[in-house]
Short mmCIF file of C-alpha atoms in Angstrom, two decimals:
data_model
loop_
_atom_site.label_atom_id
_atom_site.label_comp_id
_atom_site.label_asym_id
_atom_site.label_seq_id
_atom_site.Cartn_x
_atom_site.Cartn_y
_atom_site.Cartn_z
CA MET V 9 116.04 151.79 126.58
CA PHE V 10 115.90 153.21 123.03
CA LYS V 11 112.96 155.51 123.68
CA GLY V 12 113.54 158.93 122.17
CA LYS V 13 116.91 157.88 120.73
CA LYS V 14 116.34 157.73 116.97
CA PRO V 15 120.03 157.33 116.01
CA LEU V 16 120.16 154.20 118.15
CA ASP V 17 116.97 152.97 116.48
CA VAL V 18 118.59 153.36 113.06
CA LEU V 19 121.76 151.64 114.30
CA TYR V 20 119.73 148.75 115.70
CA TRP V 21 117.93 148.17 112.41
CA ALA V 22 121.18 148.52 110.42
CA ILE V 23 122.97 145.92 112.57
CA THR V 24 119.98 143.57 112.37
CA GLY V 25 119.87 143.89 108.57
CA ILE V 26 123.62 143.29 108.24
CA VAL V 27 123.45 140.17 110.44
CA VAL V 28 120.54 138.77 108.42
CA LEU V 29 122.29 139.44 105.10
CA LEU V 30 125.54 137.88 106.38
CA PHE V 31 123.64 134.79 107.48
CA ILE V 32 121.99 134.49 104.05
CA PHE V 33 125.36 135.03 102.33
CA LEU V 34 127.06 132.31 104.38
CA PHE V 35 124.15 129.95 103.82
CA VAL V 36 124.37 130.42 100.02
CA LYS V 37 128.15 129.97 100.02
CA LEU V 38 128.02 126.80 102.14
CA SER V 39 124.97 125.25 100.44
CA PRO V 40 127.03 123.44 97.71
CA ILE V 41 129.13 121.76 100.44
CA PHE V 42 126.08 120.52 102.32
CA GLY V 43 123.95 119.99 99.19
CA ALA V 44 123.66 116.21 99.58
CA PHE V 45 122.85 116.54 103.28
CA PHE V 46 120.15 119.17 102.62
CA SER V 47 118.69 117.01 99.85
CA PHE V 48 118.49 114.00 102.19
CA LEU V 49 117.05 116.17 104.96
CA TRP V 50 114.39 117.59 102.63
CA TYR V 51 113.41 114.12 101.40
CA LEU V 52 113.10 112.93 105.00
CA LEU V 53 111.26 115.94 106.45
CA SER V 54 109.09 117.01 103.50
CA PRO V 55 106.10 114.77 104.46
CA PHE V 56 106.18 116.23 107.99
CA LEU V 57 106.45 119.82 106.73
CA ILE V 58 103.60 119.35 104.25
CA ALA V 59 101.46 117.66 106.92
CA ILE V 60 102.18 120.49 109.38
CA LEU V 61 101.19 123.08 106.74
CA ILE V 62 97.93 121.25 105.93
CA ALA V 63 97.07 120.82 109.62
CA TYR V 64 97.90 124.48 110.26
CA LEU V 65 95.60 125.62 107.44
CA ILE V 66 92.55 123.53 108.35
CA TYR V 67 92.81 123.61 112.16
CA PRO V 68 91.05 127.02 112.47
CA VAL V 69 88.02 125.52 110.67
CA ILE V 70 87.93 122.66 113.18
CA LYS V 71 88.30 125.15 116.04
CA LYS V 72 85.40 127.21 114.68
CA MET V 73 83.22 124.09 114.36
CA HIS V 74 84.08 123.15 117.95
CA HIS V 75 82.74 126.53 119.11
CA PHE V 76 79.35 125.51 117.67
CA ASN V 77 79.23 122.59 120.15
CA ILE V 78 80.41 120.03 117.59
CA PRO V 79 82.73 117.54 119.35
CA LYS V 80 86.32 118.11 118.32
CA SER V 81 86.80 114.49 117.21
CA ILE V 82 83.71 114.71 114.96
CA ALA V 83 84.87 118.08 113.56
CA ILE V 84 88.31 116.65 112.78
CA LEU V 85 86.74 113.62 111.08
CA ILE V 86 84.38 115.76 108.96
CA ILE V 87 87.04 118.23 107.80
CA TYR V 88 89.59 115.43 107.38
CA LEU V 89 87.27 113.40 105.14
CA LEU V 90 86.17 116.46 103.15
CA PHE V 91 89.73 117.72 102.63
CA PHE V 92 91.40 114.43 101.75
CA GLY V 93 88.34 113.06 99.97
CA GLY V 94 88.23 116.16 97.77
CA THR V 95 92.00 116.06 97.27
CA ALA V 96 91.92 112.36 96.32
CA TYR V 97 89.11 112.97 93.83
CA LEU V 98 90.98 115.95 92.37
CA ILE V 99 94.17 113.89 91.98
CA TYR V 100 92.15 111.07 90.40
CA ARG V 101 90.66 113.45 87.82
CA VAL V 102 93.59 115.82 87.21
CA TYR V 103 96.75 113.73 87.66
CA PRO V 104 96.41 111.54 84.51
CA ALA V 105 95.61 114.60 82.37
CA VAL V 106 98.64 116.50 83.71
CA ILE V 107 100.93 113.51 83.04
CA HIS V 108 99.54 113.15 79.51
CA GLN V 109 99.98 116.85 78.73
CA LEU V 110 103.50 116.90 80.21
CA SER V 111 104.55 113.87 78.16
CA ASP V 112 103.01 115.31 74.99
CA LEU V 113 104.70 118.66 75.58
CA ASN V 114 108.02 116.86 76.10
CA LYS V 115 107.58 115.14 72.71
CA GLN V 116 106.61 118.39 70.98
CA LEU V 117 109.49 120.31 72.54
CA PRO V 118 112.00 119.75 69.67
CA HIS V 119 109.44 121.15 67.21
CA LEU V 120 108.81 124.22 69.38
CA ILE V 121 112.55 124.78 69.87
CA ASP V 122 113.17 124.54 66.10
CA MET V 123 110.43 127.08 65.50
CA TYR V 124 111.89 129.56 67.97
CA ARG V 125 115.40 128.90 66.70
CA ASN V 126 114.29 129.80 63.18
CA PHE V 127 112.60 132.91 64.56
CA VAL V 128 115.76 134.00 66.38
CA TYR V 129 117.96 133.25 63.39
CA SER V 130 115.69 135.38 61.24
CA LEU V 131 116.57 138.25 63.56
CA TYR V 132 120.18 137.90 62.38
CA GLU V 133 119.19 139.57 59.11
CA TYR V 134 117.87 142.57 61.01
CA THR V 135 120.88 142.65 63.37
CA SER V 136 123.61 142.02 60.81
CA PHE V 137 125.09 145.44 61.61
CA LEU V 138 125.83 144.28 65.17
CA PRO V 139 129.21 142.72 66.12
CA GLU V 140 129.60 138.94 65.81
CA THR V 141 129.96 138.66 69.58
CA VAL V 142 126.31 139.74 69.94
CA HIS V 143 125.23 136.85 67.69
CA ASP V 144 127.41 134.49 69.72
CA LYS V 145 125.62 135.65 72.86
CA MET V 146 122.28 135.03 71.15
CA ASP V 147 123.40 131.47 70.33
CA GLU V 148 124.43 130.93 73.93
CA LEU V 149 121.08 132.27 75.13
CA ILE V 150 119.16 129.91 72.83
CA TYR V 151 121.25 126.95 74.00
CA ASP V 152 120.74 127.86 77.67
CA ILE V 153 116.97 128.20 77.19
CA GLU V 154 116.80 124.85 75.35
CA SER V 155 118.77 123.09 78.09
CA PHE V 156 116.71 124.69 80.86
CA ILE V 157 113.34 123.79 79.32
CA GLU V 158 114.47 120.25 78.44
CA ASN V 159 115.80 119.60 81.94
CA LEU V 160 112.72 121.18 83.54
CA LEU V 161 110.27 119.06 81.57
CA THR V 162 112.32 115.91 82.13
CA ASP V 163 112.46 116.56 85.88
CA LEU V 164 108.72 117.27 85.98
CA VAL V 165 107.84 114.08 84.11
CA ARG V 166 110.16 112.03 86.32
CA GLY V 167 108.86 113.72 89.46
CA PHE V 168 105.21 113.14 88.58
CA THR V 169 105.81 109.53 87.58
CA LYS V 170 107.75 108.40 90.68
CA VAL V 171 105.01 106.04 91.78
CA PHE V 172 106.74 104.84 94.97
CA ASP V 173 107.35 108.37 96.25
CA LEU V 174 103.77 109.31 95.37
CA ILE V 175 102.38 106.31 97.28
CA VAL V 176 104.50 107.20 100.32
CA PHE V 177 103.24 110.79 100.24
CA LEU V 178 99.61 109.77 99.75
CA THR V 179 99.71 107.31 102.64
CA VAL V 180 101.99 109.05 105.15
CA ILE V 181 100.73 112.66 104.91
CA PRO V 182 97.05 111.94 105.77
CA VAL V 183 98.15 109.91 108.82
CA LEU V 184 100.47 112.68 109.99
CA VAL V 185 97.80 115.34 109.45
CA PHE V 186 95.29 113.34 111.50
CA TYR V 187 97.64 113.06 114.47
CA PHE V 188 98.73 116.71 114.22
CA LEU V 189 95.07 117.77 114.31
CA LYS V 190 94.10 115.31 117.04
CA ASP V 191 97.03 116.12 119.34
CA PHE V 192 97.43 119.80 118.48
CA VAL V 193 96.97 120.96 122.09
CA LYS V 194 99.29 118.24 123.42
CA ILE V 195 101.99 119.18 120.89
CA LYS V 196 101.62 122.86 121.80
CA ASN V 197 101.89 122.12 125.52
CA TYR V 198 104.91 119.88 124.93
CA PHE V 199 106.86 122.64 123.20
CA LYS V 200 105.62 125.14 125.78
CA LYS V 201 107.36 123.16 128.53
CA TRP V 202 110.72 123.79 126.88
CA VAL V 203 110.24 127.56 127.05
CA PRO V 204 111.32 129.22 130.33
CA SER V 205 108.34 130.57 132.27
CA ASN V 206 109.71 134.13 132.10
CA TYR V 207 109.49 134.07 128.29
CA GLN V 208 106.25 132.12 127.80
CA ALA V 209 104.06 135.25 127.60
CA ARG V 210 106.38 136.85 125.02
CA ILE V 211 106.63 133.67 122.93
CA SER V 212 102.83 133.30 123.07
CA ASP V 213 102.36 136.89 121.83
CA LEU V 214 104.95 136.31 119.11
CA THR V 215 103.35 133.08 117.83
CA HIS V 216 99.90 134.69 117.83
CA ALA V 217 101.25 137.65 115.85
CA ILE V 218 102.92 135.32 113.30
CA ASP V 219 99.75 133.24 113.03
CA LYS V 220 97.62 136.35 112.48
CA SER V 221 99.87 137.73 109.72
CA LEU V 222 101.03 134.52 108.06
CA GLY V 223 97.94 132.32 108.45
CA ASN V 224 95.52 134.80 106.90
CA TYR V 225 97.98 135.52 104.08
CA ILE V 226 98.57 131.86 103.15
CA ARG V 227 94.88 130.86 103.34
CA GLY V 228 93.86 133.92 101.35
CA GLN V 229 96.53 133.38 98.70
CA LEU V 230 95.57 129.72 98.25
CA LEU V 231 91.91 130.66 97.71
CA VAL V 232 92.89 133.35 95.21
CA CYS V 233 95.23 130.94 93.38
CA LEU V 234 92.43 128.35 93.19
CA PHE V 235 90.19 130.98 91.59
CA VAL V 236 92.92 131.97 89.11
CA THR V 237 93.58 128.32 88.19
CA LEU V 238 89.90 127.48 87.60
CA THR V 239 89.06 130.64 85.65
CA THR V 240 92.24 130.37 83.56
CA PHE V 241 91.47 126.74 82.71
CA LEU V 242 87.91 127.70 81.75
CA ALA V 243 89.14 130.56 79.55
CA PHE V 244 91.84 128.42 77.88
CA TYR V 245 89.36 125.56 77.39
CA ILE V 246 86.91 127.92 75.64
CA LEU V 247 89.74 129.32 73.50
CA ASP V 248 90.86 125.74 72.73
CA VAL V 249 94.41 126.42 73.94
CA LYS V 250 96.67 123.38 73.85
CA TYR V 251 97.77 122.04 77.28
CA ALA V 252 95.06 124.20 78.90
CA LEU V 253 95.06 122.31 82.21
CA LEU V 254 98.85 122.28 82.59
CA LEU V 255 99.16 125.99 81.74
CA ALA V 256 96.30 126.92 84.09
CA ILE V 257 98.00 125.06 86.97
CA ILE V 258 101.30 126.84 86.24
CA ILE V 259 99.59 130.25 86.18
CA GLY V 260 97.69 129.45 89.39
CA LEU V 261 100.82 128.32 91.25
CA THR V 262 102.96 131.25 90.14
CA ASN V 263 100.16 133.63 91.14
CA ILE V 264 101.31 133.03 94.73
CA ILE V 265 104.31 135.24 93.88
CA PRO V 266 103.37 138.93 94.26
CA TYR V 267 104.06 141.31 91.35
CA PHE V 268 106.18 138.88 89.26
CA GLY V 269 103.91 135.81 89.46
CA PRO V 270 101.46 136.70 86.67
CA ILE V 271 104.35 137.51 84.31
CA ILE V 272 106.20 134.26 85.08
CA GLY V 273 102.99 132.24 84.66
CA ALA V 274 102.09 133.94 81.38
CA ILE V 275 105.43 133.18 79.68
CA PRO V 276 104.80 129.42 79.06
CA ALA V 277 101.25 130.12 77.84
CA VAL V 278 102.44 132.77 75.38
CA ALA V 279 105.42 130.65 74.23
CA ILE V 280 103.21 127.63 73.47
CA THR V 281 100.30 129.49 71.88
CA ALA V 282 102.71 131.53 69.72
CA ALA V 283 103.28 128.31 67.77
CA THR V 284 99.59 128.39 66.77
CA SER V 285 98.86 131.97 65.72
CA GLY V 286 99.37 135.59 66.66
CA GLU V 287 95.64 136.07 67.24
CA MET V 288 95.64 133.22 69.78
CA VAL V 289 98.50 134.89 71.69
CA LEU V 290 96.48 138.12 71.90
CA MET V 291 93.41 136.23 73.15
CA VAL V 292 95.48 134.38 75.77
CA LEU V 293 97.11 137.61 76.97
CA LEU V 294 93.72 139.35 77.11
CA SER V 295 92.16 136.52 79.14
CA ILE V 296 95.12 136.49 81.59
CA PHE V 297 94.91 140.29 81.90
CA ILE V 298 91.15 140.22 82.67
CA ILE V 299 91.58 137.43 85.26
CA GLN V 300 94.44 139.29 86.94
CA LEU V 301 92.38 142.49 86.90
CA ILE V 302 89.54 140.72 88.74
CA GLU V 303 91.96 139.04 91.15
CA GLY V 304 93.96 142.18 91.93
CA ASN V 305 91.06 144.62 92.32
CA LEU V 306 88.21 142.49 93.66
CA LEU V 307 89.39 139.21 95.22
CA SER V 308 92.77 139.91 96.84
CA PRO V 309 91.70 143.08 98.71
CA TYR V 310 88.79 141.20 100.33
CA ILE V 311 90.21 137.68 100.73
CA VAL V 312 93.88 138.42 101.47
CA GLY V 313 93.44 142.01 102.63
CA LYS V 314 96.33 143.69 104.44
CA SER V 315 97.39 140.58 106.34
CA ILE V 316 101.04 141.59 106.01
CA SER V 317 102.08 145.18 106.75
CA ILE V 318 105.33 145.22 104.79
CA HIS V 319 106.38 147.91 102.33
CA PRO V 320 106.25 146.83 98.64
CA VAL V 321 109.94 147.73 98.20
CA ALA V 322 110.91 145.22 100.93
CA ILE V 323 108.67 142.57 99.31
CA ILE V 324 110.26 143.11 95.87
CA PHE V 325 113.75 142.90 97.41
CA ALA V 326 112.79 139.62 99.16
CA LEU V 327 111.37 138.23 95.90
CA LEU V 328 114.55 139.05 93.96
CA LEU V 329 116.69 137.54 96.73
CA GLY V 330 114.52 134.42 96.87
CA GLY V 331 114.74 134.09 93.10
CA GLN V 332 118.53 134.25 93.23
CA LEU V 333 118.71 131.66 96.01
CA SER V 334 116.15 129.07 94.88
CA GLY V 335 114.45 130.21 91.67
CA VAL V 336 110.66 130.14 91.57
CA VAL V 337 110.45 128.13 94.83
CA GLY V 338 112.51 130.82 96.56
CA MET V 339 110.18 133.52 95.26
CA ILE V 340 107.13 131.60 96.55
CA LEU V 341 108.69 131.27 100.01
CA ALA V 342 110.10 134.81 100.09
CA VAL V 343 107.02 136.64 101.39
CA PRO V 344 106.11 134.08 104.12
CA VAL V 345 109.74 134.07 105.36
CA LEU V 346 109.87 137.87 105.23
CA THR V 347 106.59 138.04 107.17
CA ILE V 348 107.94 135.79 109.93
CA LEU V 349 111.21 137.75 110.15
CA ASN V 350 109.30 141.03 110.21
CA VAL V 351 107.10 139.90 113.13
CA ILE V 352 110.08 138.50 115.06
CA ILE V 353 112.25 141.60 114.57
CA THR V 354 109.33 143.92 115.41
CA HIS V 355 108.65 142.04 118.65
CA LEU V 356 112.32 141.96 119.60
CA PHE V 357 112.64 145.66 118.87
CA ALA V 358 109.45 146.47 120.84
CA SER V 359 110.56 144.43 123.85
CA SER V 360 114.04 146.00 123.82
CA ARG V 361 112.57 149.51 123.88
CA TYR V 362 110.76 148.89 127.18
CA ASN V 363 113.50 146.97 128.98
#
């Protein structure tokens, strides 16, 4: 239909982009109205979404084991026990330390804020030639940063110490994962029945394309982030950095975000170690730089590879948009969502060309 008609190709992509942007704009504008509903929906569906993600990530391992003549039920049991056994042990060892470091950091926060306030106020002497409105803006910035950090730490401490919610997650998610793994084929066939027979081949190709791009990317990124977390903790432990475990987890999690992740993760580490000494800040920055150098040049090219064929400019745009919509969480989800949209639009465009 569009073969050999490049102006129509450009028009198609322009209309698609405008529709997507309009949808995002309307969603952002209406989100305050439906905020309570979305919050309730997230609380209700989050165990299912997390269980689906876990099952999706470990199912290929079970499938591979089944190819080696290991019964599927035995393969599920082995991987299930290894995954949740290892996760339970990790929570048992790490969780109390994270809570302790979060609580201690929350107590030390007024001291850190006073130190940075004095530092900023000392800049007034060097910026006395600037208008008073600039100093007012500096005061507003300090107040905003204080409020943000205080609220963030309070929310983190409350979130980590909600015992009832934690118990629900720890008991419900493993059960859901087991049934998703056990009945994966049944679930797939159930949803397949709802797709008209004329479109089943296209939908199958589409889901396989999404799985190939997204699955490899997520699994690879998680392995890389685990490496970054462990090596950062080891480096910070050797350097005797305060809150080493908490800072290593933050750096590991933010490493999921391309381009901006290492910078975002390094900010808390630099801010906390700056209270100790300037030499410590340099050592922390050097260790983060070396780890990122290894990750970016050795690990990511081999583990993650080119699982997503999207131009860096489009990725940066998606990251900025995700950051505006949902902060750090939006930036983490930006690339997976962009990958899914890219595969869907590519398949729709390809099918329309040959109709």
